[in-house]
Coordinates of C-alpha atoms in Angstrom, one line a residue:
M260 CA 131.6 131.2 42.8
N261 CA 131.3 134.6 44.3
R262 CA 131.7 134.6 48.2
K263 CA 128.3 136.6 48.3
L264 CA 126.6 133.8 46.4
L265 CA 127.7 131.0 48.6
L266 CA 126.8 133.1 51.7
S267 CA 123.4 133.5 50.4
I268 CA 123.2 129.9 49.6
G269 CA 124.2 129.0 53.1
I270 CA 122.1 131.3 54.8
A271 CA 119.0 129.8 52.9
A272 CA 119.9 126.2 53.7
V273 CA 120.2 127.1 57.4
L274 CA 116.6 128.7 57.4
I275 CA 115.0 125.8 55.5
A276 CA 117.0 123.4 58.0
V277 CA 115.2 125.4 60.9
I278 CA 111.8 125.6 59.1
I279 CA 111.7 121.8 58.5
F280 CA 113.1 121.2 62.2
Q281 CA 110.2 123.3 63.6
R282 CA 107.6 121.3 61.7
I283 CA 109.0 117.7 62.9
D284 CA 106.8 116.4 65.7
F285 CA 109.1 115.2 68.3
S286 CA 106.1 114.5 71.1
S287 CA 105.7 110.8 72.0
R288 CA 102.7 109.3 70.5
V289 CA 102.0 107.9 74.2
S290 CA 99.1 109.4 76.1
D291 CA 99.7 109.7 79.9
P292 CA 97.3 107.3 81.8
G293 CA 97.6 109.7 84.6
K294 CA 97.5 108.9 88.3
L295 CA 94.5 106.9 89.7
Q296 CA 91.6 109.4 90.6
L297 CA 91.1 107.6 94.2
P298 CA 93.2 105.3 96.1
A299 CA 92.9 101.6 95.7
D300 CA 91.0 99.5 98.2
L301 CA 91.1 96.1 96.4
I302 CA 93.8 95.0 94.0
T303 CA 93.5 91.6 92.1
V304 CA 96.4 89.7 90.6
K305 CA 95.6 87.0 87.9
A306 CA 98.0 84.7 86.0
E307 CA 98.4 81.3 84.9
G308 CA 98.5 79.0 88.4
Y309 CA 98.5 82.3 90.4
S310 CA 96.0 84.5 92.0
L311 CA 96.4 87.4 94.7
K312 CA 94.0 89.5 96.4
L313 CA 94.9 92.4 98.4
A314 CA 91.9 94.0 100.2
K315 CA 92.4 97.3 102.2
D316 CA 90.8 97.4 105.8
G317 CA 91.3 100.9 107.4
D318 CA 95.1 101.5 107.1
K319 CA 96.0 97.9 106.5
W320 CA 96.3 95.6 103.4
L321 CA 95.0 92.0 104.0
I322 CA 95.9 89.3 101.7
N323 CA 93.7 86.9 100.1
E324 CA 90.7 85.1 101.8
Q325 CA 92.8 83.9 104.7
E326 CA 93.3 87.9 105.4
Y327 CA 96.9 87.8 106.6
P328 CA 98.4 91.1 107.1
A329 CA 100.6 92.4 104.4
D330 CA 103.7 94.5 104.5
L331 CA 102.6 98.0 104.2
D332 CA 105.4 99.2 102.0
Q333 CA 105.1 96.3 99.7
A334 CA 101.4 96.5 99.2
S335 CA 101.6 100.4 98.9
D336 CA 104.6 100.1 96.3
I337 CA 102.3 97.5 94.2
E338 CA 99.5 100.2 94.3
K339 CA 101.8 103.0 93.4
K340 CA 103.3 101.1 90.5
I341 CA 99.5 100.7 89.0
S342 CA 98.7 104.5 89.7
E343 CA 101.8 106.0 88.2
I344 CA 102.7 103.7 85.3
K345 CA 105.3 105.4 83.2
L346 CA 104.6 104.4 79.4
L347 CA 107.5 104.9 77.2
D348 CA 106.6 103.9 73.6
L349 CA 103.3 102.9 71.7
V350 CA 104.3 99.5 70.3
S351 CA 101.3 98.4 68.5
E352 CA 97.9 99.6 67.5
K353 CA 96.8 96.4 65.7
G354 CA 95.9 94.1 68.7
Y355 CA 98.6 91.3 68.1
Y356 CA 98.8 90.3 71.7
D357 CA 100.2 86.7 71.4
K358 CA 103.5 88.5 70.2
Y359 CA 103.9 90.6 73.7
D360 CA 102.5 87.5 75.9
L361 CA 99.5 89.8 76.6
T362 CA 96.8 87.1 76.3
A363 CA 94.9 85.6 79.0
E364 CA 96.9 82.3 79.0
K365 CA 100.5 84.1 79.1
G366 CA 99.7 87.6 80.6
V367 CA 99.3 89.0 84.3
E368 CA 96.0 90.6 84.9
V369 CA 96.1 93.4 87.5
I370 CA 92.9 95.1 88.7
A371 CA 92.8 97.9 91.1
S372 CA 89.3 99.0 92.2
A373 CA 87.7 101.5 95.0
G374 CA 84.1 101.0 96.5
G375 CA 83.5 98.2 93.7
K376 CA 84.6 100.3 90.8
Q377 CA 87.4 99.5 88.6
L378 CA 90.2 102.3 88.5
R379 CA 92.6 100.7 86.2
K380 CA 93.3 97.4 84.7
L381 CA 96.7 96.2 83.4
I382 CA 97.9 93.3 81.4
I383 CA 101.5 92.7 81.8
G384 CA 103.2 90.6 79.3
K385 CA 106.9 89.8 78.4
Q386 CA 109.8 91.8 79.4
G387 CA 111.2 94.4 77.0
L388 CA 114.8 94.9 76.1
T389 CA 115.9 95.9 79.3
G390 CA 115.2 94.4 82.5
N391 CA 112.6 97.0 84.0
Q392 CA 110.5 97.5 80.9
V393 CA 107.6 95.4 79.9
Y394 CA 104.7 95.2 77.1
V395 CA 101.4 96.4 78.8
R396 CA 97.7 97.1 77.9
I397 CA 95.6 99.5 79.7
D398 CA 92.0 99.3 80.6
D399 CA 91.2 96.7 77.8
A400 CA 92.4 99.2 75.2
K401 CA 93.6 97.8 71.8
E402 CA 97.0 99.6 72.0
V403 CA 100.2 98.0 73.3
Y404 CA 102.4 100.1 75.2
L405 CA 106.1 99.7 76.5
A406 CA 106.3 100.6 80.2
S407 CA 109.2 101.3 82.4
G408 CA 110.0 100.7 86.1
I409 CA 107.8 97.6 86.5
T410 CA 108.0 94.0 85.9
A411 CA 105.4 91.1 85.7
A412 CA 107.2 89.4 88.9
E413 CA 106.8 92.4 91.2
F414 CA 102.9 91.8 90.7
K415 CA 103.3 88.0 91.5
P416 CA 105.0 88.0 95.1
E417 CA 104.6 85.0 97.2
T418 CA 102.2 85.2 99.9
D419 CA 105.0 84.6 102.6
M420 CA 107.1 87.3 100.9
L421 CA 104.2 90.0 101.1
R422 CA 103.3 89.0 104.5
D423 CA 103.8 91.4 107.4
K424 CA 106.5 90.2 109.5
K425 CA 106.5 92.4 112.2
I426 CA 105.9 90.6 115.6
F427 CA 105.8 93.6 117.8
D428 CA 106.6 97.0 117.6
V429 CA 108.3 99.0 120.8
K430 CA 109.8 102.4 120.7
G431 CA 113.4 102.6 121.8
D432 CA 112.6 104.5 125.0
E433 CA 110.0 102.1 126.2
L434 CA 112.6 99.1 126.3
L435 CA 114.4 98.5 129.3
S436 CA 115.5 94.8 128.9
F437 CA 114.8 91.7 127.3
N438 CA 115.5 87.9 127.5
I439 CA 116.1 85.2 125.0
K440 CA 115.9 81.7 125.7
Y441 CA 117.2 79.3 123.1
A442 CA 118.8 75.7 123.2
G443 CA 119.0 75.5 126.8
K444 CA 120.6 78.8 127.3
E445 CA 119.4 82.3 128.4
Y446 CA 120.7 85.7 127.1
T447 CA 119.3 89.0 129.1
F448 CA 120.2 92.5 127.1
I449 CA 119.6 95.5 129.1

């Protein structure tokens, strides 16, 4: 074949490939749920054999009806994970929830509210292929998504692990000395 003809065919093939490439939709089919409109003041978690209620009182989070003070960092982390959930892929639009453990019996239901109004509801199912991916439903929608950066276990902490363990808070400049008495011995630190 003639060189000019081969060159023309090559250029035409490249142009056709560019046109086809431009028409392919590489955008994700996942819509970003966005951050919560307001900061949550109540977070409830329900799963089979487990329930948790975190209620905000001023700048503190309180656990369950006993109102134990919660560790601020852990409670804020739970709120942040609800607010800033990262969806990777739309897995199903059909509503087959049993396959993904998104039923009331198997899933973990997490609800964030503010002023008595529900801000977001998540149902967290079984783990995805990697350790920090799970199947989720958002706000009772029919779609099932694959979410990253969360696990069901993060929303089911034991109360003892979630409690604030701080006994007292003293700045270093204010502390001059302290004594510890244990097993019949006394230790003084200055």
